[in-house]
Short mmCIF file of C-alpha atoms in Angstrom, two decimals:
data_model
loop_
_atom_site.label_atom_id
_atom_site.label_comp_id
_atom_site.label_asym_id
_atom_site.label_seq_id
_atom_site.Cartn_x
_atom_site.Cartn_y
_atom_site.Cartn_z
CA UNK A 617 32.29 79.66 24.55
CA UNK A 618 32.17 79.05 20.80
CA UNK A 619 35.72 80.31 20.38
CA UNK A 620 36.90 78.20 23.28
CA UNK A 621 35.34 75.08 21.76
CA UNK A 622 36.90 75.93 18.40
CA UNK A 623 40.23 76.36 20.19
CA UNK A 624 40.16 72.93 21.84
CA UNK A 625 39.00 71.31 18.62
CA UNK A 626 41.88 72.92 16.78
CA UNK A 627 44.32 71.81 19.48
CA UNK A 628 43.03 68.23 19.22
CA UNK A 629 43.08 68.40 15.45
CA UNK A 630 46.81 69.01 15.43
CA UNK A 631 47.89 66.57 18.22
CA UNK A 632 49.09 63.85 15.86
CA UNK A 633 50.62 66.38 13.46
CA UNK A 634 52.56 67.96 16.34
CA UNK A 635 53.82 64.51 17.40
CA UNK A 636 54.96 63.84 13.84
CA UNK A 637 56.72 67.20 13.77
CA UNK A 638 58.61 66.39 16.96
CA UNK A 639 59.79 63.10 15.42
CA UNK A 640 60.85 64.84 12.22
CA UNK A 641 62.79 67.48 14.14
CA UNK A 642 64.67 64.72 15.96
CA UNK A 643 65.79 63.31 12.64
CA UNK A 644 66.67 66.56 10.93
CA UNK A 645 70.34 66.65 10.22
CA UNK A 646 71.52 70.14 10.88
CA UNK A 647 72.41 71.21 7.38
CA UNK A 648 75.26 73.62 7.69
CA UNK A 649 74.70 76.63 5.53
CA UNK A 650 77.22 75.87 2.84
CA UNK A 651 75.64 78.23 0.33
CA UNK A 652 78.67 79.65 -1.36
CA UNK A 653 78.76 83.28 -2.28
CA UNK A 654 77.14 83.94 -5.66
CA UNK A 655 80.21 85.79 -6.92
CA UNK A 656 82.39 82.74 -6.32
CA UNK A 657 80.01 80.46 -8.20
CA UNK A 658 79.66 82.99 -11.04
CA UNK A 659 83.43 83.19 -11.41
CA UNK A 660 83.67 79.40 -11.48
CA UNK A 661 80.98 79.16 -14.17
CA UNK A 662 82.74 81.73 -16.36
CA UNK A 663 86.07 79.93 -15.94
CA UNK A 664 84.45 76.56 -16.66
CA UNK A 665 82.84 77.85 -19.88
CA UNK A 666 86.12 79.46 -20.95
CA UNK A 667 87.86 76.10 -20.45
CA UNK A 668 85.27 74.30 -22.58
CA UNK A 669 85.77 76.83 -25.39
CA UNK A 670 89.56 76.58 -24.97
CA UNK A 671 89.26 72.80 -25.39
CA UNK A 672 87.30 73.28 -28.62
CA UNK A 673 89.84 75.79 -29.98
CA UNK A 674 92.70 73.46 -29.06
CA UNK A 675 91.05 70.55 -30.91
CA UNK A 676 90.52 72.74 -33.98
CA UNK A 677 94.12 73.93 -33.95
CA UNK A 678 95.26 70.28 -34.00
CA UNK A 679 92.93 69.61 -36.92
CA UNK A 680 90.69 67.38 -34.76
CA UNK A 681 86.89 67.52 -34.58
CA UNK A 682 85.89 69.00 -31.20
CA UNK A 683 83.62 66.99 -28.87
CA UNK A 684 81.61 67.78 -25.72
CA UNK A 685 80.97 65.22 -22.97
CA UNK A 686 77.75 65.28 -20.97
CA UNK A 687 76.80 63.15 -17.97
CA UNK A 688 74.02 60.72 -18.92
CA UNK A 689 70.84 61.94 -17.19
CA UNK A 690 68.39 59.23 -18.17
CA UNK A 691 69.82 56.04 -16.74
CA UNK A 692 68.94 54.46 -13.38
CA UNK A 693 72.44 52.98 -13.49
CA UNK A 694 73.83 56.48 -12.94
CA UNK A 695 71.99 57.17 -9.69
CA UNK A 696 72.33 55.91 -6.17
CA UNK A 697 69.77 56.22 -3.38
CA UNK A 698 70.53 57.89 -0.07
CA UNK A 699 67.63 57.96 2.38
CA UNK A 700 68.60 61.43 3.65
CA UNK A 701 68.96 63.00 0.19
CA UNK A 702 66.98 60.91 -2.28
CA UNK A 703 68.22 59.86 -5.72
CA UNK A 704 71.68 61.25 -6.36
CA UNK A 705 73.88 61.12 -9.41
CA UNK A 706 76.78 58.72 -8.78
CA UNK A 707 80.30 60.08 -9.08
CA UNK A 708 81.27 57.58 -11.78
CA UNK A 709 78.25 58.38 -13.95
CA UNK A 710 78.45 57.32 -17.59
CA UNK A 711 78.69 60.09 -20.17
CA UNK A 712 77.50 60.69 -23.69
CA UNK A 713 79.79 62.32 -26.21
CA UNK A 714 78.44 65.03 -28.51
CA UNK A 715 80.62 65.14 -31.62
CA UNK A 716 80.86 68.09 -34.00
CA UNK A 717 81.78 65.89 -36.99
CA UNK A 718 78.83 63.52 -36.75
CA UNK A 719 75.60 64.39 -38.63
CA UNK A 720 73.38 63.04 -35.84
CA UNK A 721 74.91 65.20 -33.11
CA UNK A 722 76.23 68.28 -34.90
CA UNK A 723 73.00 70.25 -34.26
CA UNK A 724 73.09 69.45 -30.56
CA UNK A 725 76.75 70.48 -30.48
CA UNK A 726 75.83 73.87 -31.99
CA UNK A 727 72.84 74.27 -29.64
CA UNK A 728 74.98 73.61 -26.56
CA UNK A 729 77.59 76.14 -27.67
CA UNK A 730 74.92 78.74 -28.38
CA UNK A 731 73.34 78.29 -24.94
CA UNK A 732 76.78 78.34 -23.26
CA UNK A 733 77.41 81.72 -24.90
CA UNK A 734 74.02 83.02 -23.72
CA UNK A 735 74.74 81.82 -20.15
CA UNK A 736 78.21 83.35 -20.26
CA UNK A 737 76.74 86.76 -21.10
CA UNK A 738 73.97 86.48 -18.48
CA UNK A 739 76.38 85.54 -15.69
CA UNK A 740 78.86 88.22 -16.75
CA UNK A 741 76.19 90.96 -16.73
CA UNK A 742 74.42 89.50 -13.68
CA UNK A 743 71.10 89.46 -15.52
CA UNK A 744 68.51 86.67 -15.85
CA UNK A 745 66.59 85.12 -18.77
CA UNK A 746 63.86 82.49 -18.94
CA UNK A 747 64.24 79.28 -20.93
CA UNK A 748 61.54 80.71 -23.17
CA UNK A 749 63.63 83.83 -23.91
CA UNK A 750 66.53 81.59 -24.95
CA UNK A 751 64.33 79.59 -27.32
CA UNK A 752 62.95 82.73 -28.99
CA UNK A 753 66.47 84.10 -29.32
CA UNK A 754 67.03 81.50 -32.07
CA UNK A 755 63.98 79.35 -32.85
CA UNK A 756 65.53 78.03 -36.03
CA UNK A 757 68.59 76.59 -34.34
CA UNK A 758 66.69 75.11 -31.39
CA UNK A 759 63.63 73.83 -33.24
CA UNK A 760 61.63 73.36 -30.03
CA UNK A 761 61.33 74.61 -26.46
CA UNK A 762 62.01 71.09 -25.13
CA UNK A 763 65.43 71.07 -26.82
CA UNK A 764 66.37 74.23 -24.90
CA UNK A 765 64.99 72.90 -21.59
CA UNK A 766 66.93 69.67 -21.90
CA UNK A 767 70.22 71.36 -22.84
CA UNK A 768 69.97 73.87 -19.99
CA UNK A 769 69.64 70.90 -17.60
CA UNK A 770 72.56 69.16 -19.35
CA UNK A 771 74.74 72.24 -18.91
CA UNK A 772 73.66 72.57 -15.29
CA UNK A 773 74.73 68.96 -14.77
CA UNK A 774 77.95 69.35 -16.75
CA UNK A 775 79.03 72.45 -14.79
CA UNK A 776 77.71 70.89 -11.51
CA UNK A 777 75.71 73.96 -10.49
CA UNK A 778 71.96 74.52 -9.99
CA UNK A 779 70.12 76.06 -12.93
CA UNK A 780 69.50 79.31 -11.06
CA UNK A 781 73.28 79.86 -10.83
CA UNK A 782 73.35 79.79 -14.64
CA UNK A 783 70.95 82.78 -14.47
CA UNK A 784 68.32 80.83 -16.40
CA UNK A 785 64.79 80.82 -14.98
CA UNK A 786 61.71 78.81 -15.86
CA UNK A 787 58.16 80.10 -15.65
CA UNK A 788 56.37 78.13 -12.95
CA UNK A 789 53.24 76.09 -13.44
CA UNK A 790 52.56 75.45 -9.74
CA UNK A 791 50.18 77.25 -7.36
CA UNK A 792 50.30 77.83 -3.61
CA UNK A 793 47.79 79.05 -1.02
CA UNK A 794 47.35 79.29 2.75
CA UNK A 795 49.16 80.77 5.72
CA UNK A 796 52.30 82.05 4.03
CA UNK A 797 53.92 85.40 3.35
CA UNK A 798 57.30 86.12 1.81
CA UNK A 799 59.27 88.67 -0.19
CA UNK A 800 60.51 87.90 -3.70
CA UNK A 801 64.01 88.82 -4.84
CA UNK A 802 62.78 92.01 -6.54
CA UNK A 803 61.08 93.14 -3.31
CA UNK A 804 57.49 92.15 -4.21
CA UNK A 805 55.54 91.16 -1.08
CA UNK A 806 53.50 88.01 -1.51
CA UNK A 807 50.65 87.03 0.80
CA UNK A 808 49.19 83.64 -0.04
CA UNK A 809 46.10 83.85 2.08
CA UNK A 810 44.89 87.31 1.23
CA UNK A 811 43.11 86.14 -1.90
CA UNK A 812 40.59 83.42 -2.69
CA UNK A 813 42.68 82.61 -5.77
CA UNK A 814 46.02 80.89 -5.38
CA UNK A 815 49.40 82.55 -5.93
CA UNK A 816 51.63 81.27 -8.75
CA UNK A 817 54.81 79.65 -7.44
CA UNK A 818 57.76 82.05 -7.87
CA UNK A 819 60.14 81.60 -10.83
CA UNK A 820 63.08 82.41 -8.62
CA UNK A 821 62.75 80.35 -5.43
CA UNK A 822 66.38 80.96 -4.52
CA UNK A 823 65.65 84.67 -4.18
CA UNK A 824 62.71 84.31 -1.75
CA UNK A 825 63.30 85.74 1.70
CA UNK A 826 61.50 86.63 4.94
CA UNK A 827 59.18 83.62 4.90
CA UNK A 828 56.51 84.06 7.58
CA UNK A 829 54.04 81.29 8.40
CA UNK A 830 52.43 79.66 11.42
CA UNK A 831 51.25 76.70 9.31
CA UNK A 832 51.05 73.33 11.06
CA UNK A 833 51.60 71.36 7.86
CA UNK A 834 52.01 71.58 4.08
CA UNK A 835 49.70 69.58 1.81
CA UNK A 836 51.03 68.75 -1.67
CA UNK A 837 48.06 68.22 -3.98
CA UNK A 838 48.72 66.25 -7.16
CA UNK A 839 46.07 67.74 -9.40
CA UNK A 840 44.98 71.27 -10.09
CA UNK A 841 41.28 70.25 -10.05
CA UNK A 842 41.57 68.93 -6.48
CA UNK A 843 43.58 71.98 -5.45
CA UNK A 844 40.85 74.29 -6.83
CA UNK A 845 38.23 72.20 -5.03
CA UNK A 846 40.07 72.65 -1.71
CA UNK A 847 40.22 76.41 -2.34
CA UNK A 848 36.49 76.55 -3.17
CA UNK A 849 35.68 74.57 -0.03
CA UNK A 850 37.76 76.99 2.04
CA UNK A 851 40.04 74.18 3.21
CA UNK A 852 42.82 76.55 4.31
CA UNK A 853 40.42 78.27 6.73
CA UNK A 854 38.80 75.04 7.97
CA UNK A 855 42.17 73.49 8.75
CA UNK A 856 43.93 76.75 9.48
CA UNK A 857 46.83 77.33 9.73
CA UNK A 858 48.19 75.31 6.81
CA UNK A 859 49.70 75.66 3.32
CA UNK A 860 48.54 73.85 0.17
CA UNK A 861 50.59 73.61 -3.03
CA UNK A 862 50.12 71.90 -6.39
CA UNK A 863 52.60 71.24 -9.20
CA UNK A 864 49.62 70.42 -11.48
CA UNK A 865 50.59 66.81 -12.14
CA UNK A 866 54.26 66.04 -12.75
CA UNK A 867 55.85 68.84 -10.74
CA UNK A 868 58.22 71.33 -12.35
CA UNK A 869 61.50 72.18 -10.65
CA UNK A 870 60.11 75.39 -9.14
CA UNK A 871 57.28 73.57 -7.34
CA UNK A 872 59.79 71.05 -5.98
CA UNK A 873 62.19 73.82 -4.91
CA UNK A 874 59.29 75.60 -3.17
CA UNK A 875 58.31 72.50 -1.18
CA UNK A 876 61.97 72.06 -0.24
CA UNK A 877 62.26 75.74 0.74
CA UNK A 878 59.18 75.42 3.01
CA UNK A 879 60.65 72.32 4.63
CA UNK A 880 64.05 73.96 5.20
CA UNK A 881 62.48 77.10 6.63
CA UNK A 882 59.52 75.79 8.64
CA UNK A 883 60.37 72.12 9.38
CA UNK A 884 56.71 71.17 9.52
CA UNK A 885 55.15 67.90 8.28
CA UNK A 886 54.59 67.69 4.53
CA UNK A 887 51.80 65.44 3.28
CA UNK A 888 50.99 64.28 -0.24
CA UNK A 889 47.45 63.90 -1.57
CA UNK A 890 47.58 62.00 -4.86
CA UNK A 891 45.34 59.68 -6.87
CA UNK A 892 45.38 56.03 -5.79
CA UNK A 893 47.10 55.04 -9.03
CA UNK A 894 50.69 54.32 -10.15
CA UNK A 895 51.02 57.78 -11.74
CA UNK A 896 50.00 59.51 -8.48
CA UNK A 897 52.47 57.41 -6.50
CA UNK A 898 55.23 58.27 -8.96
CA UNK A 899 54.51 62.00 -8.60
CA UNK A 900 54.67 61.72 -4.82
CA UNK A 901 58.00 59.85 -5.14
CA UNK A 902 59.41 62.69 -7.22
CA UNK A 903 58.70 65.19 -4.42
CA UNK A 904 60.09 62.82 -1.79
CA UNK A 905 63.02 61.14 -3.52
CA UNK A 906 63.64 63.09 -6.71
CA UNK A 907 63.89 61.94 -10.31
CA UNK A 908 66.62 60.32 -12.38
CA UNK A 909 66.74 63.26 -14.80
CA UNK A 910 67.43 65.81 -12.04
CA UNK A 911 69.43 63.55 -9.71
CA UNK A 912 72.46 65.85 -10.05
CA UNK A 913 70.49 68.51 -8.15
CA UNK A 914 68.91 66.16 -5.59
CA UNK A 915 70.29 67.82 -2.47
CA UNK A 916 68.31 70.99 -3.21
CA UNK A 917 65.17 69.40 -4.67
CA UNK A 918 64.02 66.48 -2.55
CA UNK A 919 62.13 66.30 0.75
CA UNK A 920 62.63 62.82 2.21
CA UNK A 921 60.20 63.60 5.07
CA UNK A 922 57.13 63.69 2.75
CA UNK A 923 54.33 61.44 4.09
CA UNK A 924 51.64 59.72 2.01
CA UNK A 925 48.30 61.00 3.30
CA UNK A 926 46.03 59.65 0.57
CA UNK A 927 44.37 58.45 -1.44
CA UNK A 928 45.58 55.07 -0.10
CA UNK A 929 44.50 51.87 -1.83
CA UNK A 930 43.45 50.64 1.64
CA UNK A 931 41.20 53.72 2.00
CA UNK A 932 39.16 52.50 -0.96
CA UNK A 933 38.18 49.38 0.98
CA UNK A 934 37.95 51.06 4.37
CA UNK A 935 35.62 53.79 3.13
CA UNK A 936 33.74 51.46 0.79
CA UNK A 937 34.20 53.73 -2.20
CA UNK A 938 31.41 52.70 -4.63
CA UNK A 939 32.47 50.07 -7.20
CA UNK A 940 31.55 52.27 -10.16
CA UNK A 941 34.00 54.94 -8.96
CA UNK A 942 36.90 52.45 -9.20
CA UNK A 943 38.81 52.01 -12.46
CA UNK A 944 40.53 48.75 -13.52
CA UNK A 945 44.34 48.99 -13.86
CA UNK A 946 45.54 49.06 -17.46
CA UNK A 947 48.51 46.98 -18.68
CA UNK A 948 50.55 50.16 -18.56
CA UNK A 949 49.51 50.81 -14.94
CA UNK A 950 50.51 47.29 -13.99
CA UNK A 951 53.97 47.60 -15.53
CA UNK A 952 54.49 51.06 -13.94
CA UNK A 953 53.46 49.66 -10.57
CA UNK A 954 55.87 46.76 -11.02
CA UNK A 955 58.74 49.09 -11.87
CA UNK A 956 57.90 51.43 -8.95
CA UNK A 957 58.06 48.49 -6.55
CA UNK A 958 61.57 47.70 -7.84
CA UNK A 959 62.90 51.20 -7.17
CA UNK A 960 65.79 51.38 -4.71
CA UNK A 961 63.99 53.61 -2.20
CA UNK A 962 60.98 51.37 -1.62
CA UNK A 963 62.88 48.84 0.45
CA UNK A 964 62.95 51.43 3.25
CA UNK A 965 59.16 51.96 2.98
CA UNK A 966 57.36 48.70 3.91
CA UNK A 967 54.03 50.50 4.48
CA UNK A 968 54.15 52.02 1.00
CA UNK A 969 55.02 48.60 -0.42
CA UNK A 970 51.96 47.07 1.28
CA UNK A 971 49.66 49.68 -0.22
CA UNK A 972 51.14 49.16 -3.68
CA UNK A 973 50.86 45.38 -3.36
CA UNK A 974 47.21 45.83 -2.35
CA UNK A 975 46.70 47.82 -5.57
CA UNK A 976 48.39 44.99 -7.48
CA UNK A 977 46.04 42.42 -5.92
CA UNK A 978 42.77 44.38 -6.25
CA UNK A 979 43.78 45.53 -9.76
CA UNK A 980 41.86 48.80 -9.38
CA UNK A 981 42.80 52.46 -9.09
CA UNK A 982 40.79 55.54 -8.13
CA UNK A 983 41.06 59.29 -8.50
CA UNK A 984 40.71 61.62 -5.53
CA UNK A 985 37.41 62.75 -7.11
CA UNK A 986 36.02 59.24 -6.48
CA UNK A 987 35.40 60.30 -2.86
CA UNK A 988 32.66 62.58 -4.14
CA UNK A 989 30.71 59.38 -4.87
CA UNK A 990 30.36 58.94 -1.08
CA UNK A 991 29.27 62.57 -0.54
CA UNK A 992 29.98 65.77 -2.49
CA UNK A 993 32.01 67.43 0.29
CA UNK A 994 33.46 64.18 1.70
CA UNK A 995 37.07 65.09 0.78
CA UNK A 996 37.24 68.44 2.58
CA UNK A 997 34.72 67.93 5.40
CA UNK A 998 35.41 64.36 6.48
CA UNK A 999 38.27 62.59 4.74
CA UNK A 1000 41.11 65.13 5.13
CA UNK A 1001 40.20 66.42 8.64
CA UNK A 1002 39.96 62.83 9.97
CA UNK A 1003 43.16 61.73 8.26
CA UNK A 1004 45.05 64.67 9.72
CA UNK A 1005 43.47 64.40 13.14
CA UNK A 1006 44.03 60.66 13.65
CA UNK A 1007 47.41 60.36 11.96
CA UNK A 1008 46.17 58.45 8.91
CA UNK A 1009 49.39 58.91 6.93
CA UNK A 1010 52.21 56.50 6.13
#
């Protein structure tokens, strides 16, 4: 009898989630598999790099100072919003010119050439390196890891190919757990629910194959602390089958690629659990709509179907979260909230707007941990199960 009761409870638990999934499947545009063969892309990259070098040699032979042009990756003016794809780089994007005869940009010019030569060799030999390897290859020239990271993204944007096609990998900071098994490119079998600890998100998402999961939903968790709490409280078993993933704050590209890969493979609802503050909302928007800096790779990074599960500003009132668990908005929060409300994608999200306007009016924010002020296990035993059962997402 116990099992039968558990079975009906589980069935009821997922009614709303199943309805949401049916809606999402109706809206899924069948994305034709236009993944071009790796060899083709590799050949194009090599040719493209050769042409850049040829341009430099030509300038030198004419006695001119060579320049490199890069698309500008930090301006909202360069992106357009498409509800099916997220933020995308516009075709007429403005560019910045890196001159070799100008003291302020000569170092960057040299760094770009150095990294182009590293990429050329990697692609030619069909081997991979991490961004860290590249930095340690010449610490003096690069000066910092961030310089390398930024230039690799610039090159990816300039050559119009995803970073993985440049054979450059990044070590992941995200973690994943729950009902999920897959095989990595090198043949390693990964089982995310065989251990109480989480599995680190793969550094090579493009190479993952044979994804097996019967999960009903994916829960993106903003913070590592909350993610660990869910693991400790055995959330994945209580709400089995499901998958939880965290990018530990601002998500890295691998965490975003992983969420996208799960969506493309499983087509199940994806929910976000973030702090009820402007920073949390911004993180959720990055998973859903993408970021300006990576807009050139939007079509492989964003998941427009992401739903906001919590912590909603309206939840704070509804659940009567104790006053002392609420934090007043700072000036910085208020200006971030104002700028979020002006973003192009929010016009299509009136429910999100309402929640953000409520935050503006009440002038308070709260962390997910604030729910512990109601009861220590409130998040995992009451809040999340009820939200998921009764469709408390927007």
